Coordinates of C-alpha atoms and ligand atoms in Angstrom, one line a residue:
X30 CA 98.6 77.6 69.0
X31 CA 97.5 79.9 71.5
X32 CA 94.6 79.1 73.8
X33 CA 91.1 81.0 72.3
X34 CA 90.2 84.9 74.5
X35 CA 88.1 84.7 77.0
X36 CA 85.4 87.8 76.5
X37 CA 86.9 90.0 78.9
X38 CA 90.4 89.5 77.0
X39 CA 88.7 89.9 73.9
X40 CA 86.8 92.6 74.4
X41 CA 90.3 94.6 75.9
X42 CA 91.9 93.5 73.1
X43 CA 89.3 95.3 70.6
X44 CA 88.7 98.0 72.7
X45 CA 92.5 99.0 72.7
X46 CA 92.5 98.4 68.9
X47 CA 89.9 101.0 68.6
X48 CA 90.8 103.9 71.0
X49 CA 94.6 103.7 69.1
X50 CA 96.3 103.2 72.1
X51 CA 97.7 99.4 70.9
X52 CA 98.8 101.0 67.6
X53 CA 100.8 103.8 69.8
X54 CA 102.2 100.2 71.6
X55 CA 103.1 99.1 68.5
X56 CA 104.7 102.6 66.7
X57 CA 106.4 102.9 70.3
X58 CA 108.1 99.1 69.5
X59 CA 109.1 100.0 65.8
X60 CA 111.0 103.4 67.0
X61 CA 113.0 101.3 69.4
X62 CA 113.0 98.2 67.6
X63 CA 111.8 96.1 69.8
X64 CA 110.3 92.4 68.5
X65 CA 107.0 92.3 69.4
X66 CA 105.4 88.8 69.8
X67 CA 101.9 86.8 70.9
X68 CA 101.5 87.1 75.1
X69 CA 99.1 85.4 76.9
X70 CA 95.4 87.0 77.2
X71 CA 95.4 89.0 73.8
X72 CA 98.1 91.0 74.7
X73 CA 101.6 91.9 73.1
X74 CA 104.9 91.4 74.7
X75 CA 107.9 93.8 73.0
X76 CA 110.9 93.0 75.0
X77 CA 114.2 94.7 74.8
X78 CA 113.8 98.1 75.3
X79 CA 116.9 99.9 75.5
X80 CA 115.5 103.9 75.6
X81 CA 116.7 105.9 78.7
X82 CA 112.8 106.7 79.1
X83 CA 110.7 106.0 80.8
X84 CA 112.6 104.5 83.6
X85 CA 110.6 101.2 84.9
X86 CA 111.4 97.8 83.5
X87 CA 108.2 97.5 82.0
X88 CA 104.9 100.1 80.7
X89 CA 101.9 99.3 78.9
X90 CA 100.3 101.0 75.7
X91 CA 97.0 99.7 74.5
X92 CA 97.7 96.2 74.5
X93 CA 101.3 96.3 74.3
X94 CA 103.5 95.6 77.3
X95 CA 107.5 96.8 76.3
X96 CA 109.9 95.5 78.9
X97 CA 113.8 95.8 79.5
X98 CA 115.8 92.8 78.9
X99 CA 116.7 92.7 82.8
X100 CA 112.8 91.5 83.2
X101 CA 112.1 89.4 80.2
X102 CA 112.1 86.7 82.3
X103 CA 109.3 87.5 84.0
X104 CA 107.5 87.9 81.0
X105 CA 108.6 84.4 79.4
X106 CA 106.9 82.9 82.3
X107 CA 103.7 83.3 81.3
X108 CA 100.3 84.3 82.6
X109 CA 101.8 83.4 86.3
X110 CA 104.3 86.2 86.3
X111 CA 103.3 88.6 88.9
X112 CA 105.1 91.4 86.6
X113 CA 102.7 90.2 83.5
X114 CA 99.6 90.3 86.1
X115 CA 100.5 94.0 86.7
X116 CA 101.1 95.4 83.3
X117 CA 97.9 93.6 82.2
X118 CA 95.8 95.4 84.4
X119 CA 97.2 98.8 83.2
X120 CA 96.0 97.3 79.7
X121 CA 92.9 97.0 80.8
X122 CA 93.0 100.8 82.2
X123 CA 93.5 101.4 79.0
X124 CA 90.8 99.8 77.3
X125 CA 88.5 102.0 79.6
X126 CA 89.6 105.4 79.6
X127 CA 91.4 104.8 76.4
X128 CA 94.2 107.9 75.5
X129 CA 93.0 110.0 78.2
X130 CA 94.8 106.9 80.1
X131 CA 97.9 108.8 80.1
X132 CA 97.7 112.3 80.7
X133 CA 95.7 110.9 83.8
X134 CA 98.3 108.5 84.6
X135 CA 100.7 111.3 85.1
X136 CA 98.3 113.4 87.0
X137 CA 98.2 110.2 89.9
X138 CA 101.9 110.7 89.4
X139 CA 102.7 113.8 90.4
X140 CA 99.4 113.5 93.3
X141 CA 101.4 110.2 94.6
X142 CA 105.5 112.2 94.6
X143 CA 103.6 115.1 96.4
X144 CA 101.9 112.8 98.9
X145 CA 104.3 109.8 99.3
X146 CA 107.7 110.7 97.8
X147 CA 107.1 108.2 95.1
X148 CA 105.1 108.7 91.6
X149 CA 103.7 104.8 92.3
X150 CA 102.9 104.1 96.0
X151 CA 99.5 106.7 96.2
X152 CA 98.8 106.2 92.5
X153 CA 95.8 104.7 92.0
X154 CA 96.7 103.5 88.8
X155 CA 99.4 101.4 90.0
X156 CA 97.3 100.6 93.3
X157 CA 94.6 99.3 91.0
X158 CA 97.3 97.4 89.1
X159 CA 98.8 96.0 91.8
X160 CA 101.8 97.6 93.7
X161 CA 103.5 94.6 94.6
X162 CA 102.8 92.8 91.4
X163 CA 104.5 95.5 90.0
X164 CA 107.4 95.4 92.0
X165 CA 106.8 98.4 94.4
X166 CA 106.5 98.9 97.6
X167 CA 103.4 99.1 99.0
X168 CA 103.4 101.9 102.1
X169 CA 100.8 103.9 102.6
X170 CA 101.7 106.9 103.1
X171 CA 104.7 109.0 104.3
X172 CA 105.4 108.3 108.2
X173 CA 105.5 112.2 108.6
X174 CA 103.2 113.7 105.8
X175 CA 102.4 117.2 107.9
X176 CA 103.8 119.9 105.6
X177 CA 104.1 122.1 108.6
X178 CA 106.5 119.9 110.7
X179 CA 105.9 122.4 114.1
X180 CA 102.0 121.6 113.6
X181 CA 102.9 117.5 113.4
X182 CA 101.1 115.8 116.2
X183 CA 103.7 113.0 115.4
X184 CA 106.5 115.5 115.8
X185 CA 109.6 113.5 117.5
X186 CA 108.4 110.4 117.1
Ligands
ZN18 ZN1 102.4 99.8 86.9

């Protein structure tokens, strides 16, 4: 049996149950018939997704975390996986700005390709998640980020 919530697991959990986003987790999991089975903290792991998109190992809807096979180890090792630490926190991203997490999520995106070449490394979702819990890299920014390369004070270095 799994050990009882804690409130703040709980309270995610119903949250996400309310604002549909765990439901959209769970329609997501039928249409690529994925299993979906008990995690640790409330949440639901659904691993074996196969679609082309989208193209991480792993995203989160409501309280539902679907994961390529290539990763389901990480997820089999419980609450200490690094990977489950991550995707938890976008859960709980979830559970406060509910389906507006998305559209936003895209938004910090795009921001983080224009500003670091990357849609993670300047996203503050996945910065808030945890880069390198998530398995990204975690630079700052891009070495020479001056649009206007003539202007660059850092020009030849
Ligand atoms: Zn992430």
């Amino acid at each position: 049996m799994a050990p009882p919530l804690s409130r703040q697991h709980a309270l995610r959990r119903a949250v996400n149950l309310v604002n549909g986003t765990t439901a959209a987790g769970l329609l997501a999991a039928r249409l690529g018939r994925v299993p979906v089975r008990q995690g640790p903290g409330g949440l639901l792991l659904a691993g074996g997704w196969n679609h082309p998109l989208p193209r991480a190992a792993a995203f989160t809807l409501g309280n539902v975390i679907l994961y390529r096979s290539r990763v389901s180890q990480a997820f089999d090792a419980g609450p200490a996986s690094a990977l489950l630490r991550h995707e938890a926190r976008h859960s709980s991203q979830y559970a406060v700005l509910g389906p507006a997490f998305l559209p936003l999520y895209f938004a910090a995106a795009g921001f983080s390709k224009l500003r670091s070449g990357d849609p993670a490394s300047s996203n503050i979702f996945e910065i808030l998640a945890g880069l390198s819990d998530g398995g990204y890299r975690t630079r700052t920014s891009r070495p020479h980020r001056h649009r206007n390369h003539r202007n660059c004070p850092n020009r030849g270095v």
